[in-house]
XYZ file of C-alpha atoms in Angstrom:
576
model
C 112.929 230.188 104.832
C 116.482 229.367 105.052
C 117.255 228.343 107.833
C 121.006 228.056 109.235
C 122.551 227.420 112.792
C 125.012 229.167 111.676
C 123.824 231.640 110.691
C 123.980 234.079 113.551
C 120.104 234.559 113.606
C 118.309 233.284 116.637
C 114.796 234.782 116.599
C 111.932 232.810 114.229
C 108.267 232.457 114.579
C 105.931 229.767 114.218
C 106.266 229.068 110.861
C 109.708 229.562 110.654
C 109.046 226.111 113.410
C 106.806 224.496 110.544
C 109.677 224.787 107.759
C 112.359 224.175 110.622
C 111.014 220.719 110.665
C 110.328 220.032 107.474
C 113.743 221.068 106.145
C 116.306 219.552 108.872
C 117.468 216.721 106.103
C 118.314 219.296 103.805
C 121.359 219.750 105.594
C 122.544 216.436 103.474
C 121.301 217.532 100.657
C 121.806 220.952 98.559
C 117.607 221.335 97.425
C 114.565 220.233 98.395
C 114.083 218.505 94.678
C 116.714 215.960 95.267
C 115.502 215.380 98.718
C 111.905 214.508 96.690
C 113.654 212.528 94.198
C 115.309 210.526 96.301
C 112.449 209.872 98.131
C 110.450 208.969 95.353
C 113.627 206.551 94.271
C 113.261 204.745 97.275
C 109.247 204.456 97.194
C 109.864 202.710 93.622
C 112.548 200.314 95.203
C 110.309 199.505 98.128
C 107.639 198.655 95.265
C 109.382 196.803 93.438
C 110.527 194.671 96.041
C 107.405 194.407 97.511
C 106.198 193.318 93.841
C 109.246 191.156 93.491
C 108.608 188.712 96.827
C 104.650 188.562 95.645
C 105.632 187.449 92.568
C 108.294 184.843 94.108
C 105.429 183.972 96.951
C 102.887 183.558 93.981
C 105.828 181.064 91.931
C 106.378 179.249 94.781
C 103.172 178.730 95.307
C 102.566 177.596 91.968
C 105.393 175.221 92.150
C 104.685 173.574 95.820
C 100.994 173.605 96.434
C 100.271 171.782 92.893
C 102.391 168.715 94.176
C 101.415 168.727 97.469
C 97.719 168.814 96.313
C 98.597 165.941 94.028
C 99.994 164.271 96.889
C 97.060 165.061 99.257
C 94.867 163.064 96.556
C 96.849 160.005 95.871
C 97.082 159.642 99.784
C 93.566 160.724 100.103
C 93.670 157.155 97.519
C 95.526 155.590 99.503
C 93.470 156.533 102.230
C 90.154 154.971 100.707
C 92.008 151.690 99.533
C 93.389 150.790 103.191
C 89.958 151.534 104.449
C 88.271 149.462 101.846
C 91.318 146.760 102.507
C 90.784 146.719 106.278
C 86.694 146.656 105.707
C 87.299 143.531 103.457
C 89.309 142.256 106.073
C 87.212 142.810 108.776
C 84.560 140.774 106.630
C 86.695 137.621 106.195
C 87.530 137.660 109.679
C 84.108 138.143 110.665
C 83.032 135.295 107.735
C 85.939 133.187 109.273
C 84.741 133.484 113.101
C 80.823 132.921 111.969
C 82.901 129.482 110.292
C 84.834 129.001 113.694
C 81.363 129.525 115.661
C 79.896 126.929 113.471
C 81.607 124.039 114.414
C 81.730 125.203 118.166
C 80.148 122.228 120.279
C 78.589 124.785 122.738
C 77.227 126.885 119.703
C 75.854 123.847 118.411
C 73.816 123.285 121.775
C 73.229 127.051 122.472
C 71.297 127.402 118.990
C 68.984 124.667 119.282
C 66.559 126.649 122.660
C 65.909 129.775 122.169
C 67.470 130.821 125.681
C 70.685 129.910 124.246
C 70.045 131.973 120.996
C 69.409 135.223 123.265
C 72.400 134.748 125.494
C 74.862 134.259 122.154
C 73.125 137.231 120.900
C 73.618 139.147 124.109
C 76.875 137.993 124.195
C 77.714 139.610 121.287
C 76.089 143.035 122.135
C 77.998 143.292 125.181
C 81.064 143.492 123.663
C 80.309 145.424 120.458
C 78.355 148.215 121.895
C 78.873 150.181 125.157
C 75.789 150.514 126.717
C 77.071 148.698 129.430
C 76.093 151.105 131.818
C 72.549 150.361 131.317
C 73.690 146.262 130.912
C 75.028 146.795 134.447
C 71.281 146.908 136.051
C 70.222 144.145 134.356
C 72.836 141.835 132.221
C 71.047 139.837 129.883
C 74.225 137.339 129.490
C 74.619 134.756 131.802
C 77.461 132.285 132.443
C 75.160 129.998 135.242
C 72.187 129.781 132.138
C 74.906 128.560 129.701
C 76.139 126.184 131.897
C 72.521 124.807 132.707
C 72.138 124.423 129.517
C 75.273 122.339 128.491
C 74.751 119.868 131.598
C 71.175 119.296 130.664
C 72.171 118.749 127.035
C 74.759 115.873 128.636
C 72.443 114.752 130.885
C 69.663 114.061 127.776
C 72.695 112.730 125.648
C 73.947 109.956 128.255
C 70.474 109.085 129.817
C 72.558 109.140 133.112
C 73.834 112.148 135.429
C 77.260 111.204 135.324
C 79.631 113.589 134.040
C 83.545 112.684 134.078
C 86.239 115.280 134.964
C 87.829 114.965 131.266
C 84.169 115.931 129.888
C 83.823 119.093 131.585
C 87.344 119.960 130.783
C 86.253 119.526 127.020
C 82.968 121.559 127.372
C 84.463 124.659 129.347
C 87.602 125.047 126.778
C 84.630 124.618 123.803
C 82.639 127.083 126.078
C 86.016 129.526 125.920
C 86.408 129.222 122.635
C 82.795 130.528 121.723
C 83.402 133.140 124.329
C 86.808 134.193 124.490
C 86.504 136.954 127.252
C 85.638 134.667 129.720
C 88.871 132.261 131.240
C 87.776 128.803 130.979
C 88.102 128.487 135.220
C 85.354 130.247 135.654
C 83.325 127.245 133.135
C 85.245 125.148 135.115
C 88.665 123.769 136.857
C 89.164 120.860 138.031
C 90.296 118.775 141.573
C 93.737 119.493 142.886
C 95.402 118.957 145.873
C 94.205 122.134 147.408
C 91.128 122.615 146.135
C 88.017 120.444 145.351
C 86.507 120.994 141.194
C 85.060 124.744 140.667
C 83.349 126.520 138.208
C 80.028 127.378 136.748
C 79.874 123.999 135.268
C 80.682 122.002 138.352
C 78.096 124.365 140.064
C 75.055 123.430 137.529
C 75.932 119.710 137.462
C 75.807 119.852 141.661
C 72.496 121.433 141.798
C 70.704 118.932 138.721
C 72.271 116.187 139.900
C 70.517 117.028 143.311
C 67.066 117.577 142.020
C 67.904 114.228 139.899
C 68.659 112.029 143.166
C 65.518 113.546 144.958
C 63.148 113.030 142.182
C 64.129 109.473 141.102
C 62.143 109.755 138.454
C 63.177 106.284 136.728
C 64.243 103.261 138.653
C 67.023 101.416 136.890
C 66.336 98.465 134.991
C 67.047 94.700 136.153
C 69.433 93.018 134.443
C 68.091 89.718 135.101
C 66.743 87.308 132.690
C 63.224 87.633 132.385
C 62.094 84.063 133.272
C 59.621 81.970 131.183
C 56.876 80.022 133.046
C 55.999 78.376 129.608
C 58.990 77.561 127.627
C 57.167 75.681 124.819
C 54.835 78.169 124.155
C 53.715 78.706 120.476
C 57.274 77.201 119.075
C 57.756 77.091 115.253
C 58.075 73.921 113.966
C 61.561 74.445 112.863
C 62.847 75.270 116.568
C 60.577 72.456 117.487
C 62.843 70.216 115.029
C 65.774 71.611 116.769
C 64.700 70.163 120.529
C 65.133 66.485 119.032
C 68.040 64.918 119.873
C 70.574 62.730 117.419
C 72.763 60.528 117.558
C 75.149 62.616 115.576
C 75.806 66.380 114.777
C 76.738 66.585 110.948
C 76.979 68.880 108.510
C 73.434 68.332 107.407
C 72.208 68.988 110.594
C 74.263 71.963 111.566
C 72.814 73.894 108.253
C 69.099 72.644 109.855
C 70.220 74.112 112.931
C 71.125 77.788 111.104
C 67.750 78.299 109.053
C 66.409 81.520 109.306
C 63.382 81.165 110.840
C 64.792 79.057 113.580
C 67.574 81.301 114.132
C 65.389 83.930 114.744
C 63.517 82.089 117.119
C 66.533 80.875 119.245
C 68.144 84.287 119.627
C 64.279 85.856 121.138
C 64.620 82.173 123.259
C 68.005 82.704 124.205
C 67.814 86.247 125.264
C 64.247 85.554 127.859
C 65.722 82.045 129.205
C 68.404 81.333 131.745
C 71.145 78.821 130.994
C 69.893 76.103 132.094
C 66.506 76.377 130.896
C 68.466 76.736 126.860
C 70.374 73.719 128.021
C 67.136 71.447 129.046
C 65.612 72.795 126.435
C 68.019 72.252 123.678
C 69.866 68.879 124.796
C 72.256 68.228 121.438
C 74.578 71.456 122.970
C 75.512 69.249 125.367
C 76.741 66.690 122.951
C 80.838 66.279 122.499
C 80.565 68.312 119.532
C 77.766 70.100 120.543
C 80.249 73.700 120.397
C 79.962 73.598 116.958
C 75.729 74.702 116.927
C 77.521 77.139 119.406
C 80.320 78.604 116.707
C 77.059 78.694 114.221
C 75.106 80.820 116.683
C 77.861 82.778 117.398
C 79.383 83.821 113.397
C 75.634 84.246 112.627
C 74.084 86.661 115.701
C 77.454 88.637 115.984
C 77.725 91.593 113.873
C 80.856 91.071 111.594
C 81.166 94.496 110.316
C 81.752 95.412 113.339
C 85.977 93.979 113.213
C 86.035 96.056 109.250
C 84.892 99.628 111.011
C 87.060 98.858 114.215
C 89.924 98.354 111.128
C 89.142 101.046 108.830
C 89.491 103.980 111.714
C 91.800 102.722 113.631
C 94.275 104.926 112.648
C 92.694 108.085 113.663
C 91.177 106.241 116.922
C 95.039 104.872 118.174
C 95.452 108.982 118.052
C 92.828 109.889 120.364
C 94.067 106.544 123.032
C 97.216 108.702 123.258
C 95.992 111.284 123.090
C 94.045 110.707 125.933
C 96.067 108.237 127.610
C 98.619 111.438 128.302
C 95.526 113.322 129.756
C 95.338 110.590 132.093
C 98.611 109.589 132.804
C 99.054 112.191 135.776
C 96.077 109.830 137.761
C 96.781 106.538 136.308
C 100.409 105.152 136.916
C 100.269 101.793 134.718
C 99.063 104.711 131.851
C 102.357 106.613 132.638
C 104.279 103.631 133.035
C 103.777 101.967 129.546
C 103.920 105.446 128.553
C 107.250 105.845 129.543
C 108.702 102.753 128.577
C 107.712 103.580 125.295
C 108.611 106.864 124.626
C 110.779 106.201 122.059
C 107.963 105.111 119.675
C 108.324 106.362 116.449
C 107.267 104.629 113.506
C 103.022 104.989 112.616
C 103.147 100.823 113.627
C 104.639 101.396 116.919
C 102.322 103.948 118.454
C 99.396 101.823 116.854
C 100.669 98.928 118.676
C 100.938 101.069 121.945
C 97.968 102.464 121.533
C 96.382 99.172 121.671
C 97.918 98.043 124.923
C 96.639 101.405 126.470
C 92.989 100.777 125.800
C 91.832 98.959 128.458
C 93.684 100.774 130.962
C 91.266 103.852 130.023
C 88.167 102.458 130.838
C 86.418 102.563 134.569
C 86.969 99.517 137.167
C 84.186 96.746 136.327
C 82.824 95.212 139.443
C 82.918 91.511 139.617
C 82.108 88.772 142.080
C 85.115 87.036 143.849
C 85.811 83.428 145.269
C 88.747 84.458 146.585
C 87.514 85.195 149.912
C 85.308 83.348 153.015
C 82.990 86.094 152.612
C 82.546 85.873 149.067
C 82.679 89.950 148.704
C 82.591 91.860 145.309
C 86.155 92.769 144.535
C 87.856 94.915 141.443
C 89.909 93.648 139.298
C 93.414 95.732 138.708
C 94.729 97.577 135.833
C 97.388 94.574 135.104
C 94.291 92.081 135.604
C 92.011 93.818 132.772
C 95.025 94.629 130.345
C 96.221 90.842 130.597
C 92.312 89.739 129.784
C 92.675 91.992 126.887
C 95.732 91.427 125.177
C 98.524 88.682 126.741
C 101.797 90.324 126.336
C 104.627 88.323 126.100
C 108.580 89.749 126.297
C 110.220 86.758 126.544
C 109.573 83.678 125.448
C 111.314 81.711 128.229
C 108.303 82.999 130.355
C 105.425 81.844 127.686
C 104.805 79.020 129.777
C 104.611 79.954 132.940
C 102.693 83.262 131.649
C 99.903 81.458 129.962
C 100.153 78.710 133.181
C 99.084 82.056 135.611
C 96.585 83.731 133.041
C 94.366 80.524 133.020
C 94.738 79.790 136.542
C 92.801 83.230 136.807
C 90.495 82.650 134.064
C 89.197 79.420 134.746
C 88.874 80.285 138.557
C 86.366 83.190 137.362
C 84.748 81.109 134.845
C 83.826 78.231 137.044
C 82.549 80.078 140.113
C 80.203 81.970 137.669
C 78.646 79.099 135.694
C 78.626 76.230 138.734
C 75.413 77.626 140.206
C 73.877 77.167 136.444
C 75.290 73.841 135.892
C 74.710 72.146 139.234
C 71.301 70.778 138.926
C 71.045 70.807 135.624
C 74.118 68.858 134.056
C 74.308 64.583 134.642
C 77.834 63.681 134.936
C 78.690 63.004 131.404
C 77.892 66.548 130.793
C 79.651 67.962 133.749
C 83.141 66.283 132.596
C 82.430 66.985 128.683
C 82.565 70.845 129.902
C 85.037 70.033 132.653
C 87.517 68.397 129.486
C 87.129 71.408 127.693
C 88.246 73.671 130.767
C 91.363 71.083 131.173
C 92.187 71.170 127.142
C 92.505 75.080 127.393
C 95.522 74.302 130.139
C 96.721 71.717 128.039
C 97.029 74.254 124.847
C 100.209 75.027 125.196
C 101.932 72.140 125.523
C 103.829 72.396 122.243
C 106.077 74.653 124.028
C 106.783 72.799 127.123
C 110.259 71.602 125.849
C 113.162 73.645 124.330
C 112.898 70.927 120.997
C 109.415 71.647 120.770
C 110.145 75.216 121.146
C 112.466 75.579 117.584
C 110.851 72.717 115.743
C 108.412 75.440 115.549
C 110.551 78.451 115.380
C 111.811 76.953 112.458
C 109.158 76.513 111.047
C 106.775 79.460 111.697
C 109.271 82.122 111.627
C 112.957 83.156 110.607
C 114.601 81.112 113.125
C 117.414 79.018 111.244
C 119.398 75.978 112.689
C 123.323 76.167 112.408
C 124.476 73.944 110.176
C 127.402 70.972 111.021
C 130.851 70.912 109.886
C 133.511 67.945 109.952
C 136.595 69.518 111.921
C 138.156 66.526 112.515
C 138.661 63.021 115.116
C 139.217 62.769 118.730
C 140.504 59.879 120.775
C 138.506 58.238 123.249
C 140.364 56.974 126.345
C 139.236 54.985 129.418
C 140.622 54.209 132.923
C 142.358 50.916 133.276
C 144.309 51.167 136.244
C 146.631 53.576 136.784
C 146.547 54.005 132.813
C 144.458 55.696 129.911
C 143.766 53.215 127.116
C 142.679 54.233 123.601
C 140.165 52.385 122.291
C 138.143 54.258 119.687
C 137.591 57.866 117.872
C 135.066 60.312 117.491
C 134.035 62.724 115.706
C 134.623 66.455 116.249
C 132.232 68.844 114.574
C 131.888 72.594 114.116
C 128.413 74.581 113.175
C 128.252 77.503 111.646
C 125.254 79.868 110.842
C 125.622 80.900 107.064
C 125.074 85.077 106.685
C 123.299 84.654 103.878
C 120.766 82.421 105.309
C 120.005 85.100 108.152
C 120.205 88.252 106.084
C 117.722 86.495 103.595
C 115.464 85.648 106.831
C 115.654 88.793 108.325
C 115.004 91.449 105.068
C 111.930 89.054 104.299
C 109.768 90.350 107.464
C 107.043 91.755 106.346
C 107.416 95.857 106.336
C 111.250 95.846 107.973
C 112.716 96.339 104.408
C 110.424 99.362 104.458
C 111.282 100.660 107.759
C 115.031 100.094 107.117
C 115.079 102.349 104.217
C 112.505 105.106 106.161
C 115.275 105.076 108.884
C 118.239 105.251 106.738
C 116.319 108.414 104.802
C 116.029 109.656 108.183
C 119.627 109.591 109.087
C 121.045 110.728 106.196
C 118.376 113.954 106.448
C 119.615 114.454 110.925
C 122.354 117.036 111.352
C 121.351 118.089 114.387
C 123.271 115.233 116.275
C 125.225 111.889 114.907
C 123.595 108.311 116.507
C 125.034 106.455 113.711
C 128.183 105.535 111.391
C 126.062 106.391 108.281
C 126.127 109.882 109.514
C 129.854 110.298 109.866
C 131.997 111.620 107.042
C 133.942 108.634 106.901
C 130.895 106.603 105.280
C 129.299 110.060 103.087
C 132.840 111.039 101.780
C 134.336 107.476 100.975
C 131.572 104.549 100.715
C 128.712 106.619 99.157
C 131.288 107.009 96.226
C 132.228 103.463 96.036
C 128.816 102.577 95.798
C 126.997 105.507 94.237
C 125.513 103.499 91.757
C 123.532 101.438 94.453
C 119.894 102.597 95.457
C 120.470 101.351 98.985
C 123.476 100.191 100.812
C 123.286 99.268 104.157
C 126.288 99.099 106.745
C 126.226 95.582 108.655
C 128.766 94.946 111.706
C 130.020 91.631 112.435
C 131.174 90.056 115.634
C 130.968 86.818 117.326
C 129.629 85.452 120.348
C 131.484 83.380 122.752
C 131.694 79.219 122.378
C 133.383 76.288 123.630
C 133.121 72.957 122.600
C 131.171 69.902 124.229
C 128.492 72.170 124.755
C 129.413 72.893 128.278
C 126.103 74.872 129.171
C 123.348 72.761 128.355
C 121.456 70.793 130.560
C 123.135 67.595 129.548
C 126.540 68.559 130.584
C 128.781 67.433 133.276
């Protein structure tokens, strides 16, 4: 059916509806064959294209997912080598902490009981795992049971149940080391002004050192002499030689007196007798030159080796004295005060030598007995006291005398009230002033030095001191009063002295080491740049004398000036 609306026709059945429907677009085109054909045109397009973005799709594809597969592998690689990396790592830090653990103090002491071996092991579970939740009812670690542990071990080391402040310091940082999740307060802190020492440590130490004062378990041992009721028991018959006395102590005699077998003898004797017992018993020690058995007693029984070790470590032990002097200098004020007067230390010499003053400044008061007072009461001796038995310093030496005058004022007061009960009933007079000479010769010991003359007679010759030498300058008239009038009647001499630079340059680079120490400080200057403290530093002396004396290992700058004088020698003690 052909169907217009322009037709004029309005009546159509059902069918006519059907083709209505089906031919409405043919009113663009002239046939139903070009409507198909179009159709089918566009069907082909629409497959084409559809065809056309698979094939693009399945090229891109192709082009993007190969790389990016490629890529996904290598960094899969990379993947596996950064894991194997950080596993390797993970071993050497693991190999380096087993190390560190090692040559931990408190891992030392924890590994030797097995309690300790079961807390280091439950140490480490706690933090690698996290079953803490089941930990919680029942930790196996303990801080108070390593603690226990350490103060016993100190308390088997020393044979005593003393523990200084500076020990427990050392333990409870060793203590944090091996277990660095816990803060070293709570092993332990020490005494401030607000609060007395804390800490697990402090807390173990309180309650052993209890049960130790309650038990008393062993009394302390006398330190006096066991006493002899036979002296002459079962002597040898060399130490029997030894009792006779001669008329005179010579060489010959002195090797009889060091023999093995006697020495042997005399040191058990000497050891179970008191003085005067070793004095009655052998009588040529009193003689005049009696000290000389006493020298041979002494180089044999003392243990030389002793001075070697002391000199080999030195070195590393002047360290630890300032090391720990510095610890202690907030508590000890002569320790902060030689500290600070000395801060400018800086050559390996120069701390040694400090280090050696501070020594016996760290060790505890000694308790001695005093004649100082009615009472006769114990008294301690200060810091100054025990550092000026140790080692005499001397700044000046216009105080040398008075000095050394003071220090054996002290000494010999000690001395005598500790041997007079000994030598009271047991020395004759002739005895008692022998030893009484030999006390007055040790004031008398010094006496080289009591005059200025005396003084640089030996300057000169003992050290670099040189005299100034004279020089003719010219004549002077010498006048006296008659009357109202002067009246010539002779001439003197005028001379000048001089010090030749020479002389003292010669005397001064020949110290020992200072040529050394000259050229490590003139290294050190010319390496500063931080801040100039010297002319060598200055461009004046880099830019101009360096070049005029380039050729020279070593040239050192010198400055020159003189001192103030007058003539007559108007400050002497002569003058006037």
């Amino acid at each position: 059916m052909n169907f217009h609306p322009n037709s004029g026709n309005d009546s159509f059945t059902s069918n006519d509806l059907i083709d209505l429907t089906y031919s409405r677009p043919l009113r663009y085109y002239d046939n139903e064959q070009q409507f198909q054909q179009q159709q089918q045109t566009q069907y082909r397009q629409q497959q084409q294209t559809q065809y056309q973005q698979q094939q693009n799709i399945i090229d891109f594809q192709q082009q993007y997912q190969q790389p990016q597969q490629q890529q996904q592998s290598t960094d899969h690689q990379q993947q596996q080598q950064q894991q194997q990396e950080q596993h390797q790592n993970q071993q050497q830090q693991q190999q380096q902490q087993k190390q560190k653990r090692y040559s931990n103090y408190v891992y030392q002491i924890l590994k030797k009981t097995g309690e300790g071996e079961f807390l280091i092991e439950a140490y480490d579970f706690e933090i690698t795992n996290e079953e803490t939740v089941a930990l919680m009812k029942c930790p196996p670690f303990s801080i108070s049971k390593v603690s226990t542990i350490l103060v016993w071990n100190e308390k088997f080391i020393t044979r005593s149940c003393v523990i200084s402040p500076d020990r427990f310091e050392e333990l409870a940082e060793s203590a944090h080391q091996l277990f660095p999740t816990i803060p070293k307060d709570c092993f332990y802190s020490k005494r401030s002004s607000d609060c007395n020492p804390s800490g697990s440590l402090h807390s173990s130490y309180e309650s052993i050192k209890a049960k130790h004062n309650a038990l008393i378990v062993t009394p302390r041992p006398s330190k006096k002499r066991k006493a002899t009721s036979d002296v002459t028991k079962e002597f040898t018959e060399e130490f029997k030689n030894l009792q006779n006395e001669v008329n005179e102590i010579d060489s010959a005699y002195i090797n009889q007196w060091g023999t093995e077998t006697a020495a042997k003898k005399r040191l058990e004797f000497y050891q179970n007798n008191k003085i005067s017992t070793i004095i009655a018993t052998l009588p040529n020690i009193t003689q005049p030159k009696g000290y000389l058995l006493i020298q041979a007693d002494y180089s044999k029984f003392f243990d030389k080796s002793s001075e070697s070790k002391l000199y080999e470590k030195w070195p590393s032990l002047s360290e630890k004295i300032l090391k720990q002097a510095k610890k202690k200098a907030s508590r000890c004020a002569d320790c902060k005060s030689y500290l600070d007067d000395n801060k400018d230390c800086i050559t390996s010499e120069q701390k040694s030598n400090l280090a050696f003053f501070l020594l016996p400044l760290l060790f505890k008061k000694t308790l001695k007995t005093s004649v100082r007072s009615s009472a006769k009461t114990n008294w301690y001796p200060t810091k100054l006291e025990v550092l000026n038995s140790f080692i005499f310093h001397l700044k000046t030496v216009d105080t040398i005398i008075q000095k050394v005058h003071d220090l054996n004022s002290n000494i010999i007061g000690f001395i005598q009230s500790e041997i007079q009960t000994d030598i009271k009933n047991t020395i004759n007079d002739e005895q008692y002033y022998a030893i009484q000479t030999i006390l007055e010769d040790s004031k008398r010991s010094f006496n080289l030095f009591l005059s200025e003359h005396k003084r640089l007679g030996i300057y000169e010759t003992d050290s670099i001191y040189k005299p100034p030498l004279p020089f003719f300058i010219g004549k002077e008239p010498v006048f006296i009063q008659c009357g109202d009038e002067k009246v010539k009647v002779d001439e003197k001499d005028v001379n000048g002295v001089r010090i030749p630079l020479l002389d003292t340059f010669n005397a001064i680079i020949k110290i020992p080491g200072l040529l050394i120490e000259m050229k490590n400080y003139y290294n050190y200057l010319c390496q500063e740049n931080s801040r100039i403290s010297n002319f060598i530093q200055a461009d004046l002396w880099r830019k101009k004398y360096c070049k005029i004396y380039e050729n020279k290992e070593y040239v050192f700058p010198t400055v020159l000036y003189y001192d103030e004088f007058e003539t007559r020698d108007p400050l002497s003690s002569h003058s006037g």
